[in-house]
CSV table of N, CA, C and O in Angstrom, one decimal:
chain,number,residue,atom,x,y,z
P,1,UNK,N,-136.3,18.7,-71.7
P,1,UNK,CA,-135.1,18.1,-72.1
P,1,UNK,C,-134.1,18.1,-71.0
P,1,UNK,O,-133.9,19.1,-70.4
P,2,UNK,N,-133.5,17.0,-70.7
P,2,UNK,CA,-132.6,16.9,-69.6
P,2,UNK,C,-131.2,17.0,-70.1
P,2,UNK,O,-130.8,16.3,-71.1
P,3,UNK,N,-130.3,17.8,-69.5
P,3,UNK,CA,-128.9,18.0,-69.9
P,3,UNK,C,-128.1,17.4,-68.8
P,3,UNK,O,-128.3,17.6,-67.7
P,4,UNK,N,-127.0,16.6,-69.3
P,4,UNK,CA,-126.1,16.1,-68.3
P,4,UNK,C,-125.3,17.2,-67.7
P,4,UNK,O,-124.9,18.1,-68.4
P,5,UNK,N,-125.1,17.1,-66.4
P,5,UNK,CA,-124.2,18.1,-65.8
P,5,UNK,C,-122.8,17.7,-66.1
P,5,UNK,O,-122.4,16.6,-66.5
P,6,UNK,N,-121.9,18.7,-66.1
P,6,UNK,CA,-120.5,18.6,-66.4
P,6,UNK,C,-119.9,17.6,-65.4
P,6,UNK,O,-118.9,16.9,-65.8
P,7,UNK,N,-120.4,17.5,-64.2
P,7,UNK,CA,-119.8,16.5,-63.3
P,7,UNK,C,-120.0,15.1,-63.7
P,7,UNK,O,-119.2,14.2,-63.4
P,8,UNK,N,-121.1,14.8,-64.5
P,8,UNK,CA,-121.3,13.5,-65.0
P,8,UNK,C,-120.7,13.3,-66.3
P,8,UNK,O,-120.1,12.2,-66.6
P,9,UNK,N,-120.8,14.3,-67.2
P,9,UNK,CA,-120.3,14.2,-68.6
P,9,UNK,C,-118.8,13.9,-68.6
P,9,UNK,O,-118.3,13.1,-69.4
P,10,UNK,N,-118.0,14.6,-67.8
P,10,UNK,CA,-116.5,14.5,-67.9
P,10,UNK,C,-116.1,13.1,-67.6
P,10,UNK,O,-115.3,12.6,-68.4
P,11,UNK,N,-116.5,12.4,-66.6
P,11,UNK,CA,-116.1,11.0,-66.4
P,11,UNK,C,-116.5,10.1,-67.5
P,11,UNK,O,-115.8,9.2,-67.9
P,12,UNK,N,-117.7,10.3,-68.1
P,12,UNK,CA,-118.1,9.5,-69.2
P,12,UNK,C,-117.2,9.7,-70.4
P,12,UNK,O,-116.8,8.8,-71.0
P,13,UNK,N,-117.0,11.0,-70.7
P,13,UNK,CA,-116.1,11.3,-71.9
P,13,UNK,C,-114.7,10.7,-71.6
P,13,UNK,O,-114.1,10.1,-72.5
P,14,UNK,N,-114.2,10.8,-70.4
P,14,UNK,CA,-112.9,10.3,-70.1
P,14,UNK,C,-112.8,8.8,-70.2
P,14,UNK,O,-111.9,8.2,-70.8
P,15,UNK,N,-113.9,8.1,-69.8
P,15,UNK,CA,-113.9,6.7,-69.9
P,15,UNK,C,-113.9,6.2,-71.3
P,15,UNK,O,-113.3,5.3,-71.7
P,16,UNK,N,-114.7,6.9,-72.1
P,16,UNK,CA,-114.8,6.6,-73.6
P,16,UNK,C,-113.4,6.8,-74.2
P,16,UNK,O,-113.0,5.9,-75.0
P,17,UNK,N,-112.7,7.9,-73.9
P,17,UNK,CA,-111.4,8.1,-74.5
P,17,UNK,C,-110.4,7.1,-74.0
P,17,UNK,O,-109.6,6.6,-74.8
P,18,UNK,N,-110.4,6.7,-72.8
P,18,UNK,CA,-109.5,5.7,-72.3
P,18,UNK,C,-109.8,4.3,-73.0
P,18,UNK,O,-108.8,3.7,-73.4
P,19,UNK,N,-111.0,4.0,-73.1
P,19,UNK,CA,-111.4,2.7,-73.8
P,19,UNK,C,-110.9,2.7,-75.2
P,19,UNK,O,-110.3,1.8,-75.7
P,20,UNK,N,-111.1,3.9,-75.9
P,20,UNK,CA,-110.7,4.0,-77.3
P,20,UNK,C,-109.2,3.9,-77.4
P,20,UNK,O,-108.6,3.2,-78.3
P,21,UNK,N,-108.4,4.5,-76.6
P,21,UNK,CA,-107.0,4.4,-76.6
P,21,UNK,C,-106.5,3.0,-76.3
P,21,UNK,O,-105.5,2.6,-76.9
P,22,UNK,N,-107.1,2.4,-75.3
P,22,UNK,CA,-106.7,1.0,-75.0
P,22,UNK,C,-106.9,0.1,-76.1
P,22,UNK,O,-106.1,-0.8,-76.4
P,23,UNK,N,-108.0,0.3,-76.8
P,23,UNK,CA,-108.3,-0.6,-78.0
P,23,UNK,C,-107.3,-0.4,-79.1
P,23,UNK,O,-106.9,-1.4,-79.8
P,24,UNK,N,-106.7,0.8,-79.3
P,24,UNK,CA,-105.7,1.0,-80.3
P,24,UNK,C,-104.5,0.2,-80.1
P,24,UNK,O,-103.9,-0.4,-81.0
P,25,UNK,N,-104.1,0.0,-78.8
P,25,UNK,CA,-102.9,-0.8,-78.5
P,25,UNK,C,-103.1,-2.3,-78.7
P,25,UNK,O,-102.2,-3.0,-78.8
P,26,UNK,N,-104.3,-2.7,-78.7
P,26,UNK,CA,-104.6,-4.1,-78.8
P,26,UNK,C,-104.9,-4.6,-80.3
P,26,UNK,O,-105.0,-5.8,-80.5
P,27,UNK,N,-104.9,-3.7,-81.2
P,27,UNK,CA,-105.1,-4.1,-82.6
P,27,UNK,C,-103.9,-4.8,-83.1
P,27,UNK,O,-102.8,-4.5,-82.8
P,28,UNK,N,-104.2,-5.8,-83.9
P,28,UNK,CA,-103.1,-6.6,-84.6
P,28,UNK,C,-102.6,-5.7,-85.7
P,28,UNK,O,-103.2,-5.6,-86.7
P,29,UNK,N,-101.4,-5.1,-85.5
P,29,UNK,CA,-100.9,-4.2,-86.5
P,29,UNK,C,-99.9,-4.9,-87.4
P,29,UNK,O,-99.2,-4.3,-88.2
P,30,UNK,N,-99.8,-6.3,-87.4
P,30,UNK,CA,-99.0,-7.0,-88.3
P,30,UNK,C,-99.6,-6.9,-89.7
P,30,UNK,O,-100.8,-7.1,-89.9
P,31,UNK,N,-98.8,-6.7,-90.7
P,31,UNK,CA,-99.4,-6.7,-92.1
P,31,UNK,C,-100.0,-8.0,-92.4
P,31,UNK,O,-99.6,-9.1,-92.0
P,32,UNK,N,-101.1,-7.9,-93.2
P,32,UNK,CA,-101.8,-9.1,-93.7
P,32,UNK,C,-101.1,-9.6,-95.0
P,32,UNK,O,-100.9,-8.8,-95.9
P,33,UNK,N,-100.9,-10.9,-95.1
P,33,UNK,CA,-100.4,-11.5,-96.2
P,33,UNK,C,-101.5,-12.3,-96.9
P,33,UNK,O,-102.0,-13.2,-96.3
P,34,UNK,N,-101.8,-11.9,-98.1
P,34,UNK,CA,-102.9,-12.6,-98.8
P,34,UNK,C,-102.5,-14.1,-99.0
P,34,UNK,O,-101.4,-14.4,-99.5
P,35,UNK,N,-103.4,-15.0,-98.5
P,35,UNK,CA,-103.1,-16.4,-98.5
P,35,UNK,C,-102.1,-16.9,-97.5
P,35,UNK,O,-101.8,-18.1,-97.5
P,36,UNK,N,-101.8,-16.1,-96.5
P,36,UNK,CA,-100.8,-16.5,-95.5
P,36,UNK,C,-101.5,-16.7,-94.2
P,36,UNK,O,-102.4,-15.9,-93.8
P,37,UNK,N,-101.0,-17.7,-93.5
P,37,UNK,CA,-101.5,-18.1,-92.1
P,37,UNK,C,-100.3,-18.1,-91.2
P,37,UNK,O,-99.5,-19.0,-91.4
P,38,UNK,N,-100.3,-17.2,-90.2
P,38,UNK,CA,-99.1,-17.1,-89.3
P,38,UNK,C,-98.9,-18.4,-88.5
P,38,UNK,O,-97.7,-18.8,-88.3
P,39,UNK,N,-100.0,-19.1,-88.2
P,39,UNK,CA,-99.8,-20.3,-87.4
P,39,UNK,C,-99.1,-21.4,-88.2
P,39,UNK,O,-98.3,-22.1,-87.8
P,40,UNK,N,-99.5,-21.5,-89.5
P,40,UNK,CA,-98.9,-22.5,-90.4
P,40,UNK,C,-97.5,-22.0,-90.7
P,40,UNK,O,-96.6,-22.8,-90.7
P,41,UNK,N,-97.3,-20.7,-90.8
P,41,UNK,CA,-95.9,-20.2,-91.1
P,41,UNK,C,-95.0,-20.5,-90.0
P,41,UNK,O,-93.8,-20.8,-90.2
P,42,UNK,N,-95.4,-20.4,-88.7
P,42,UNK,CA,-94.5,-20.8,-87.6
P,42,UNK,C,-94.1,-22.2,-87.7
P,42,UNK,O,-92.9,-22.6,-87.5
P,43,UNK,N,-95.0,-23.1,-88.0
P,43,UNK,CA,-94.7,-24.5,-88.2
P,43,UNK,C,-93.7,-24.7,-89.3
P,43,UNK,O,-92.7,-25.6,-89.2
P,44,UNK,N,-93.9,-24.0,-90.4
P,44,UNK,CA,-92.9,-24.1,-91.5
P,44,UNK,C,-91.6,-23.6,-91.2
P,44,UNK,O,-90.5,-24.1,-91.6
P,45,UNK,N,-91.5,-22.5,-90.4
P,45,UNK,CA,-90.2,-22.0,-90.0
P,45,UNK,C,-89.5,-23.0,-89.2
P,45,UNK,O,-88.2,-23.2,-89.3
P,46,UNK,N,-90.2,-23.8,-88.4
P,46,UNK,CA,-89.6,-24.9,-87.6
P,46,UNK,C,-89.2,-26.0,-88.6
P,46,UNK,O,-88.1,-26.6,-88.5
P,47,UNK,N,-90.1,-26.3,-89.5
P,47,UNK,CA,-89.8,-27.4,-90.5
P,47,UNK,C,-88.6,-27.2,-91.3
P,47,UNK,O,-87.8,-28.1,-91.5
P,48,UNK,N,-88.4,-25.9,-91.8
P,48,UNK,CA,-87.3,-25.6,-92.6
P,48,UNK,C,-86.0,-25.3,-91.8
P,48,UNK,O,-85.0,-25.0,-92.4
P,49,UNK,N,-86.2,-25.4,-90.5
P,49,UNK,CA,-85.1,-25.3,-89.5
P,49,UNK,C,-84.4,-23.9,-89.6
P,49,UNK,O,-83.1,-23.8,-89.6
P,50,UNK,N,-85.2,-22.9,-89.8
P,50,UNK,CA,-84.7,-21.5,-89.9
P,50,UNK,C,-83.9,-21.2,-88.6
P,50,UNK,O,-83.0,-20.4,-88.6
P,51,UNK,N,-84.3,-21.8,-87.5
P,51,UNK,CA,-83.6,-21.5,-86.2
P,51,UNK,C,-82.2,-22.0,-86.1
P,51,UNK,O,-81.5,-21.7,-85.1
P,52,UNK,N,-81.8,-22.8,-87.1
P,52,UNK,CA,-80.4,-23.3,-87.0
P,52,UNK,C,-79.4,-22.1,-87.3
P,52,UNK,O,-78.3,-22.1,-86.9
P,53,UNK,N,-79.9,-21.1,-88.0
P,53,UNK,CA,-79.1,-19.9,-88.3
P,53,UNK,C,-79.6,-18.6,-87.6
P,53,UNK,O,-78.9,-17.7,-87.4
P,54,UNK,N,-80.9,-18.6,-87.3
P,54,UNK,CA,-81.5,-17.4,-86.7
P,54,UNK,C,-82.1,-17.7,-85.3
P,54,UNK,O,-82.7,-18.7,-85.1
P,55,UNK,N,-82.0,-16.7,-84.5
P,55,UNK,CA,-82.7,-16.7,-83.2
P,55,UNK,C,-84.1,-16.2,-83.5
P,55,UNK,O,-84.2,-15.1,-84.2
P,56,UNK,N,-85.2,-16.9,-83.1
P,56,UNK,CA,-86.5,-16.5,-83.5
P,56,UNK,C,-87.4,-16.7,-82.2
P,56,UNK,O,-87.5,-17.8,-81.7
P,57,UNK,N,-88.0,-15.6,-81.8
P,57,UNK,CA,-88.8,-15.7,-80.6
P,57,UNK,C,-90.0,-16.7,-80.8
P,57,UNK,O,-90.5,-16.8,-81.9
P,58,UNK,N,-90.3,-17.4,-79.7
P,58,UNK,CA,-91.4,-18.3,-79.7
P,58,UNK,C,-91.2,-19.5,-80.6
P,58,UNK,O,-92.2,-20.2,-80.9
P,59,UNK,N,-90.0,-19.8,-81.1
P,59,UNK,CA,-89.8,-21.0,-81.9
P,59,UNK,C,-88.8,-21.8,-81.1
P,59,UNK,O,-87.7,-21.4,-80.9
P,60,UNK,N,-89.2,-23.0,-80.8
P,60,UNK,CA,-88.4,-23.9,-80.0
P,60,UNK,C,-87.0,-24.2,-80.7
P,60,UNK,O,-87.0,-24.4,-81.9
P,61,UNK,N,-86.0,-24.1,-79.9
P,61,UNK,CA,-84.6,-24.4,-80.4
P,61,UNK,C,-84.1,-23.4,-81.5
P,61,UNK,O,-83.1,-23.7,-82.1
P,62,UNK,N,-84.8,-22.3,-81.7
P,62,UNK,CA,-84.3,-21.3,-82.7
P,62,UNK,C,-83.4,-20.3,-82.0
P,62,UNK,O,-83.8,-19.3,-81.6
P,63,UNK,N,-82.1,-20.8,-81.9
P,63,UNK,CA,-81.1,-19.9,-81.2
P,63,UNK,C,-79.9,-19.7,-82.1
P,63,UNK,O,-78.8,-19.4,-81.6
P,64,UNK,N,-80.0,-19.8,-83.4
P,64,UNK,CA,-78.9,-19.7,-84.3
P,64,UNK,C,-78.3,-18.3,-84.2
P,64,UNK,O,-79.0,-17.3,-83.9
P,65,UNK,N,-77.0,-18.2,-84.5
P,65,UNK,CA,-76.4,-16.9,-84.5
P,65,UNK,C,-75.7,-16.5,-85.8
P,65,UNK,O,-75.1,-15.5,-85.9
P,66,UNK,N,-75.8,-17.4,-86.8
P,66,UNK,CA,-75.1,-17.2,-88.1
P,66,UNK,C,-75.9,-16.0,-88.8
P,66,UNK,O,-75.2,-15.1,-89.4
P,67,UNK,N,-77.2,-16.1,-88.8
P,67,UNK,CA,-78.0,-15.0,-89.4
P,67,UNK,C,-78.5,-14.1,-88.4
P,67,UNK,O,-78.3,-14.3,-87.2
P,68,UNK,N,-79.1,-13.0,-88.8
P,68,UNK,CA,-79.6,-12.0,-87.8
P,68,UNK,C,-80.7,-12.6,-86.9
P,68,UNK,O,-81.5,-13.4,-87.3
P,69,UNK,N,-80.8,-12.1,-85.7
P,69,UNK,CA,-81.9,-12.4,-84.8
P,69,UNK,C,-83.2,-11.8,-85.4
P,69,UNK,O,-83.2,-10.7,-85.9
P,70,UNK,N,-84.2,-12.6,-85.5
P,70,UNK,CA,-85.5,-12.1,-86.1
P,70,UNK,C,-86.5,-11.5,-85.2
P,70,UNK,O,-87.6,-11.1,-85.6
P,71,UNK,N,-86.1,-11.3,-83.9
P,71,UNK,CA,-86.9,-10.6,-83.0
P,71,UNK,C,-87.2,-9.2,-83.6
P,71,UNK,O,-86.3,-8.5,-84.0
P,72,UNK,N,-88.5,-8.8,-83.6
P,72,UNK,CA,-88.9,-7.5,-84.1
P,72,UNK,C,-88.8,-7.4,-85.6
P,72,UNK,O,-88.9,-6.3,-86.2
P,73,UNK,N,-88.8,-8.5,-86.3
P,73,UNK,CA,-88.7,-8.5,-87.8
P,73,UNK,C,-89.8,-7.7,-88.4
P,73,UNK,O,-89.6,-6.9,-89.4
P,74,UNK,N,-91.0,-7.8,-87.9
P,74,UNK,CA,-92.2,-7.1,-88.4
P,74,UNK,C,-92.1,-5.6,-88.4
P,74,UNK,O,-92.8,-4.9,-89.1
P,75,UNK,N,-91.2,-5.1,-87.6
P,75,UNK,CA,-91.0,-3.6,-87.5
P,75,UNK,C,-89.8,-3.1,-88.3
P,75,UNK,O,-89.6,-1.9,-88.4
P,76,UNK,N,-89.1,-4.0,-88.9
P,76,UNK,CA,-87.9,-3.6,-89.7
P,76,UNK,C,-88.3,-2.9,-91.0
P,76,UNK,O,-89.3,-3.3,-91.6
P,77,UNK,N,-87.4,-2.1,-91.5
P,77,UNK,CA,-87.6,-1.4,-92.7
P,77,UNK,C,-87.1,-2.1,-93.9
P,77,UNK,O,-87.7,-2.0,-95.0
P,78,UNK,N,-86.1,-2.9,-93.7
P,78,UNK,CA,-85.5,-3.6,-94.8
P,78,UNK,C,-85.3,-5.1,-94.6
P,78,UNK,O,-85.1,-5.5,-93.4
P,79,UNK,N,-85.2,-5.8,-95.7
P,79,UNK,CA,-84.9,-7.3,-95.7
P,79,UNK,C,-83.5,-7.4,-96.2
P,79,UNK,O,-83.2,-6.8,-97.3
P,80,UNK,N,-82.7,-8.1,-95.5
P,80,UNK,CA,-81.3,-8.3,-95.9
P,80,UNK,C,-80.6,-7.0,-96.1
P,80,UNK,O,-79.6,-6.9,-96.9
P,81,UNK,N,-81.0,-6.0,-95.4
P,81,UNK,CA,-80.4,-4.7,-95.5
P,81,UNK,C,-80.5,-3.9,-96.8
P,81,UNK,O,-79.9,-2.9,-97.1
P,82,UNK,N,-81.3,-4.5,-97.7
P,82,UNK,CA,-81.4,-3.9,-99.1
P,82,UNK,C,-82.8,-3.7,-99.6
P,82,UNK,O,-83.0,-2.8,-100.4
P,83,UNK,N,-83.7,-4.6,-99.3
P,83,UNK,CA,-85.0,-4.6,-99.9
P,83,UNK,C,-86.1,-4.1,-99.0
P,83,UNK,O,-86.1,-4.5,-97.8
P,84,UNK,N,-87.0,-3.2,-99.4
P,84,UNK,CA,-88.1,-2.8,-98.5
P,84,UNK,C,-88.8,-3.9,-97.9
P,84,UNK,O,-89.1,-4.9,-98.6
P,85,UNK,N,-89.1,-3.9,-96.7
P,85,UNK,CA,-89.8,-4.9,-95.9
P,85,UNK,C,-91.3,-4.9,-96.2
P,85,UNK,O,-92.1,-4.3,-95.5
P,86,UNK,N,-91.6,-5.4,-97.4
P,86,UNK,CA,-93.0,-5.6,-97.8
P,86,UNK,C,-93.2,-7.0,-98.2
P,86,UNK,O,-92.3,-7.7,-98.5
P,87,UNK,N,-94.5,-7.4,-98.3
P,87,UNK,CA,-94.9,-8.8,-98.5
P,87,UNK,C,-94.3,-9.4,-99.7
P,87,UNK,O,-93.8,-10.5,-99.7
P,88,UNK,N,-94.4,-8.7,-100.9
P,88,UNK,CA,-93.9,-9.3,-102.1
P,88,UNK,C,-92.4,-9.6,-102.1
P,88,UNK,O,-91.9,-10.7,-102.5
P,89,UNK,N,-91.6,-8.6,-101.6
P,89,UNK,CA,-90.2,-8.8,-101.5
P,89,UNK,C,-89.8,-9.9,-100.5
P,89,UNK,O,-88.9,-10.7,-100.7
P,90,UNK,N,-90.6,-10.0,-99.4
P,90,UNK,CA,-90.3,-11.0,-98.4
P,90,UNK,C,-90.6,-12.4,-98.9
P,90,UNK,O,-89.8,-13.3,-98.7
P,91,UNK,N,-91.7,-12.6,-99.6
P,91,UNK,CA,-92.0,-13.9,-100.1
P,91,UNK,C,-91.0,-14.3,-101.1
P,91,UNK,O,-90.5,-15.4,-101.2
P,92,UNK,N,-90.6,-13.4,-102.0
P,92,UNK,CA,-89.5,-13.7,-103.0
P,92,UNK,C,-88.2,-14.0,-102.3
P,92,UNK,O,-87.5,-15.0,-102.7
P,93,UNK,N,-87.9,-13.3,-101.3
P,93,UNK,CA,-86.6,-13.6,-100.5
P,93,UNK,C,-86.7,-15.0,-99.9
P,93,UNK,O,-85.7,-15.7,-100.0
P,94,UNK,N,-87.8,-15.4,-99.3
P,94,UNK,CA,-87.8,-16.7,-98.7
P,94,UNK,C,-87.8,-17.8,-99.8
P,94,UNK,O,-87.2,-18.9,-99.5
P,95,UNK,N,-88.3,-17.5,-100.9
P,95,UNK,CA,-88.3,-18.6,-102.0
P,95,UNK,C,-86.8,-18.7,-102.6
P,95,UNK,O,-86.4,-19.9,-102.7
P,96,UNK,N,-86.1,-17.6,-102.8
P,96,UNK,CA,-84.8,-17.7,-103.4
P,96,UNK,C,-83.9,-16.6,-103.1
P,96,UNK,O,-83.7,-15.6,-103.9
P,97,UNK,N,-83.3,-16.6,-101.9
P,97,UNK,CA,-82.5,-15.5,-101.4
P,97,UNK,C,-81.3,-15.2,-102.4
P,97,UNK,O,-81.1,-14.0,-102.7
P,98,UNK,N,-80.6,-16.2,-102.9
P,98,UNK,CA,-79.4,-15.9,-103.7
P,98,UNK,C,-79.8,-15.2,-105.0
P,98,UNK,O,-79.0,-14.5,-105.6
P,99,UNK,N,-81.0,-15.4,-105.5
P,99,UNK,CA,-81.5,-14.7,-106.7
P,99,UNK,C,-81.6,-13.2,-106.5
P,99,UNK,O,-81.4,-12.4,-107.4
P,100,UNK,N,-82.0,-12.9,-105.3
P,100,UNK,CA,-82.2,-11.5,-105.0
P,100,UNK,C,-80.9,-10.8,-104.6
P,100,UNK,O,-80.7,-9.6,-104.9
P,101,UNK,N,-80.1,-11.5,-103.9
P,101,UNK,CA,-78.8,-10.9,-103.4
P,101,UNK,C,-77.7,-12.0,-103.6
P,101,UNK,O,-77.4,-12.7,-102.7
P,102,UNK,N,-77.1,-12.0,-104.8
P,102,UNK,CA,-76.0,-12.9,-105.0
P,102,UNK,C,-74.9,-12.8,-103.9
P,102,UNK,O,-74.6,-11.7,-103.5
P,103,UNK,N,-74.4,-13.9,-103.5
P,103,UNK,CA,-73.4,-13.9,-102.4
P,103,UNK,C,-73.9,-13.9,-101.0
P,103,UNK,O,-73.2,-14.0,-100.1
P,104,UNK,N,-75.3,-13.9,-100.9
P,104,UNK,CA,-75.8,-13.9,-99.5
P,104,UNK,C,-75.5,-15.3,-98.9
P,104,UNK,O,-75.3,-16.3,-99.5
P,105,UNK,N,-75.4,-15.2,-97.6
P,105,UNK,CA,-75.1,-16.5,-96.8
P,105,UNK,C,-76.4,-17.3,-96.6
P,105,UNK,O,-76.4,-18.4,-96.3
P,106,UNK,N,-77.6,-16.6,-96.9
P,106,UNK,CA,-78.8,-17.3,-96.7
P,106,UNK,C,-79.1,-18.2,-97.9
P,106,UNK,O,-79.2,-17.7,-99.1
P,107,UNK,N,-79.2,-19.5,-97.7
P,107,UNK,CA,-79.3,-20.4,-98.8
P,107,UNK,C,-80.8,-20.5,-99.3
P,107,UNK,O,-81.7,-20.2,-98.6
P,108,UNK,N,-80.9,-20.9,-100.5
P,108,UNK,CA,-82.2,-21.3,-101.0
P,108,UNK,C,-82.6,-22.7,-100.4
P,108,UNK,O,-81.8,-23.6,-100.6
P,109,UNK,N,-83.7,-22.8,-99.8
P,109,UNK,CA,-84.1,-24.0,-99.1
P,109,UNK,C,-85.2,-24.8,-99.8
P,109,UNK,O,-85.7,-25.7,-99.2
P,110,UNK,N,-85.5,-24.3,-101.0
P,110,UNK,CA,-86.6,-25.0,-101.7
P,110,UNK,C,-88.0,-24.6,-101.1
P,110,UNK,O,-89.0,-25.4,-101.3
P,111,UNK,N,-88.1,-23.4,-100.6
P,111,UNK,CA,-89.4,-22.9,-100.0
P,111,UNK,C,-90.3,-22.6,-101.2
P,111,UNK,O,-89.9,-21.9,-102.1
P,112,UNK,N,-91.5,-23.1,-101.2
P,112,UNK,CA,-92.5,-22.9,-102.3
P,112,UNK,C,-93.1,-21.5,-102.0
P,112,UNK,O,-93.1,-21.0,-100.9
P,113,UNK,N,-93.7,-20.9,-103.1
P,113,UNK,CA,-94.3,-19.6,-102.9
P,113,UNK,C,-95.5,-19.7,-101.8
P,113,UNK,O,-95.7,-18.7,-101.1
P,114,UNK,N,-96.2,-20.8,-101.8
P,114,UNK,CA,-97.3,-20.9,-100.8
P,114,UNK,C,-96.7,-21.0,-99.4
P,114,UNK,O,-97.2,-20.3,-98.5
P,115,UNK,N,-95.6,-21.8,-99.2
P,115,UNK,CA,-95.0,-21.8,-97.9
P,115,UNK,C,-94.4,-20.4,-97.5
P,115,UNK,O,-94.5,-20.0,-96.4
P,116,UNK,N,-93.9,-19.7,-98.5
P,116,UNK,CA,-93.3,-18.4,-98.2
P,116,UNK,C,-94.3,-17.4,-97.7
P,116,UNK,O,-94.1,-16.6,-96.8
P,117,UNK,N,-95.5,-17.5,-98.3
P,117,UNK,CA,-96.6,-16.6,-97.8
P,117,UNK,C,-97.0,-16.9,-96.3
P,117,UNK,O,-97.1,-15.9,-95.6
P,118,UNK,N,-97.0,-18.1,-96.0
P,118,UNK,CA,-97.3,-18.5,-94.6
P,118,UNK,C,-96.2,-18.0,-93.7
P,118,UNK,O,-96.4,-17.5,-92.6
P,119,UNK,N,-95.0,-18.3,-94.1
P,119,UNK,CA,-93.8,-17.9,-93.3
P,119,UNK,C,-93.7,-16.4,-93.2
P,119,UNK,O,-93.4,-15.9,-92.1
P,120,UNK,N,-94.0,-15.7,-94.2
P,120,UNK,CA,-94.0,-14.2,-94.1
P,120,UNK,C,-95.1,-13.7,-93.2
P,120,UNK,O,-94.8,-12.8,-92.3
P,121,UNK,N,-96.2,-14.3,-93.2
P,121,UNK,CA,-97.3,-14.0,-92.3
P,121,UNK,C,-96.8,-14.1,-90.8
P,121,UNK,O,-97.1,-13.3,-89.9
P,122,UNK,N,-96.1,-15.2,-90.5
P,122,UNK,CA,-95.5,-15.4,-89.2
P,122,UNK,C,-94.5,-14.4,-88.9
P,122,UNK,O,-94.5,-13.8,-87.8
P,123,UNK,N,-93.5,-14.2,-89.8
P,123,UNK,CA,-92.5,-13.2,-89.5
P,123,UNK,C,-93.0,-11.8,-89.2
P,123,UNK,O,-92.4,-11.1,-88.4
P,124,UNK,N,-94.1,-11.4,-89.9
P,124,UNK,CA,-94.6,-10.1,-89.6
P,124,UNK,C,-95.3,-10.0,-88.2
P,124,UNK,O,-95.6,-8.9,-87.7
P,125,UNK,N,-95.5,-11.2,-87.6
P,125,UNK,CA,-96.1,-11.1,-86.2
P,125,UNK,C,-95.0,-10.8,-85.2
P,125,UNK,O,-95.3,-10.5,-84.0
P,126,UNK,N,-93.7,-10.9,-85.6
P,126,UNK,CA,-92.6,-10.7,-84.7
P,126,UNK,C,-92.4,-9.2,-84.6
P,126,UNK,O,-91.6,-8.6,-85.3
P,127,UNK,N,-93.1,-8.6,-83.7
P,127,UNK,CA,-93.1,-7.1,-83.5
P,127,UNK,C,-92.4,-6.7,-82.3
P,127,UNK,O,-92.0,-5.7,-81.9
């Protein structure tokens, strides 16, 4: 039986550890939205002209300053400063913000539940 010498084993173990740690940083850690497609969501964010009020990374002409900047949205704890940032709350918020927070400046734009799922999937990619 042949045993690896420590001079060979250490570099192999180190390489495996480095590879494993590098892979951790490359995982897509954005929450998954059942029935949501982030690519479709980005197009819908443009279509609904969310960028007229919000600055949104990677969305052309989305430089609005009326609403909060959405950079890093996927890492935020709360939606509208009040609701836990989870998929169900976010999709409800996108469908009808005034129903969830009367007096909000964010208008109801007629977003369907299907569109909201796609838009939520996109917003969660903003990490």
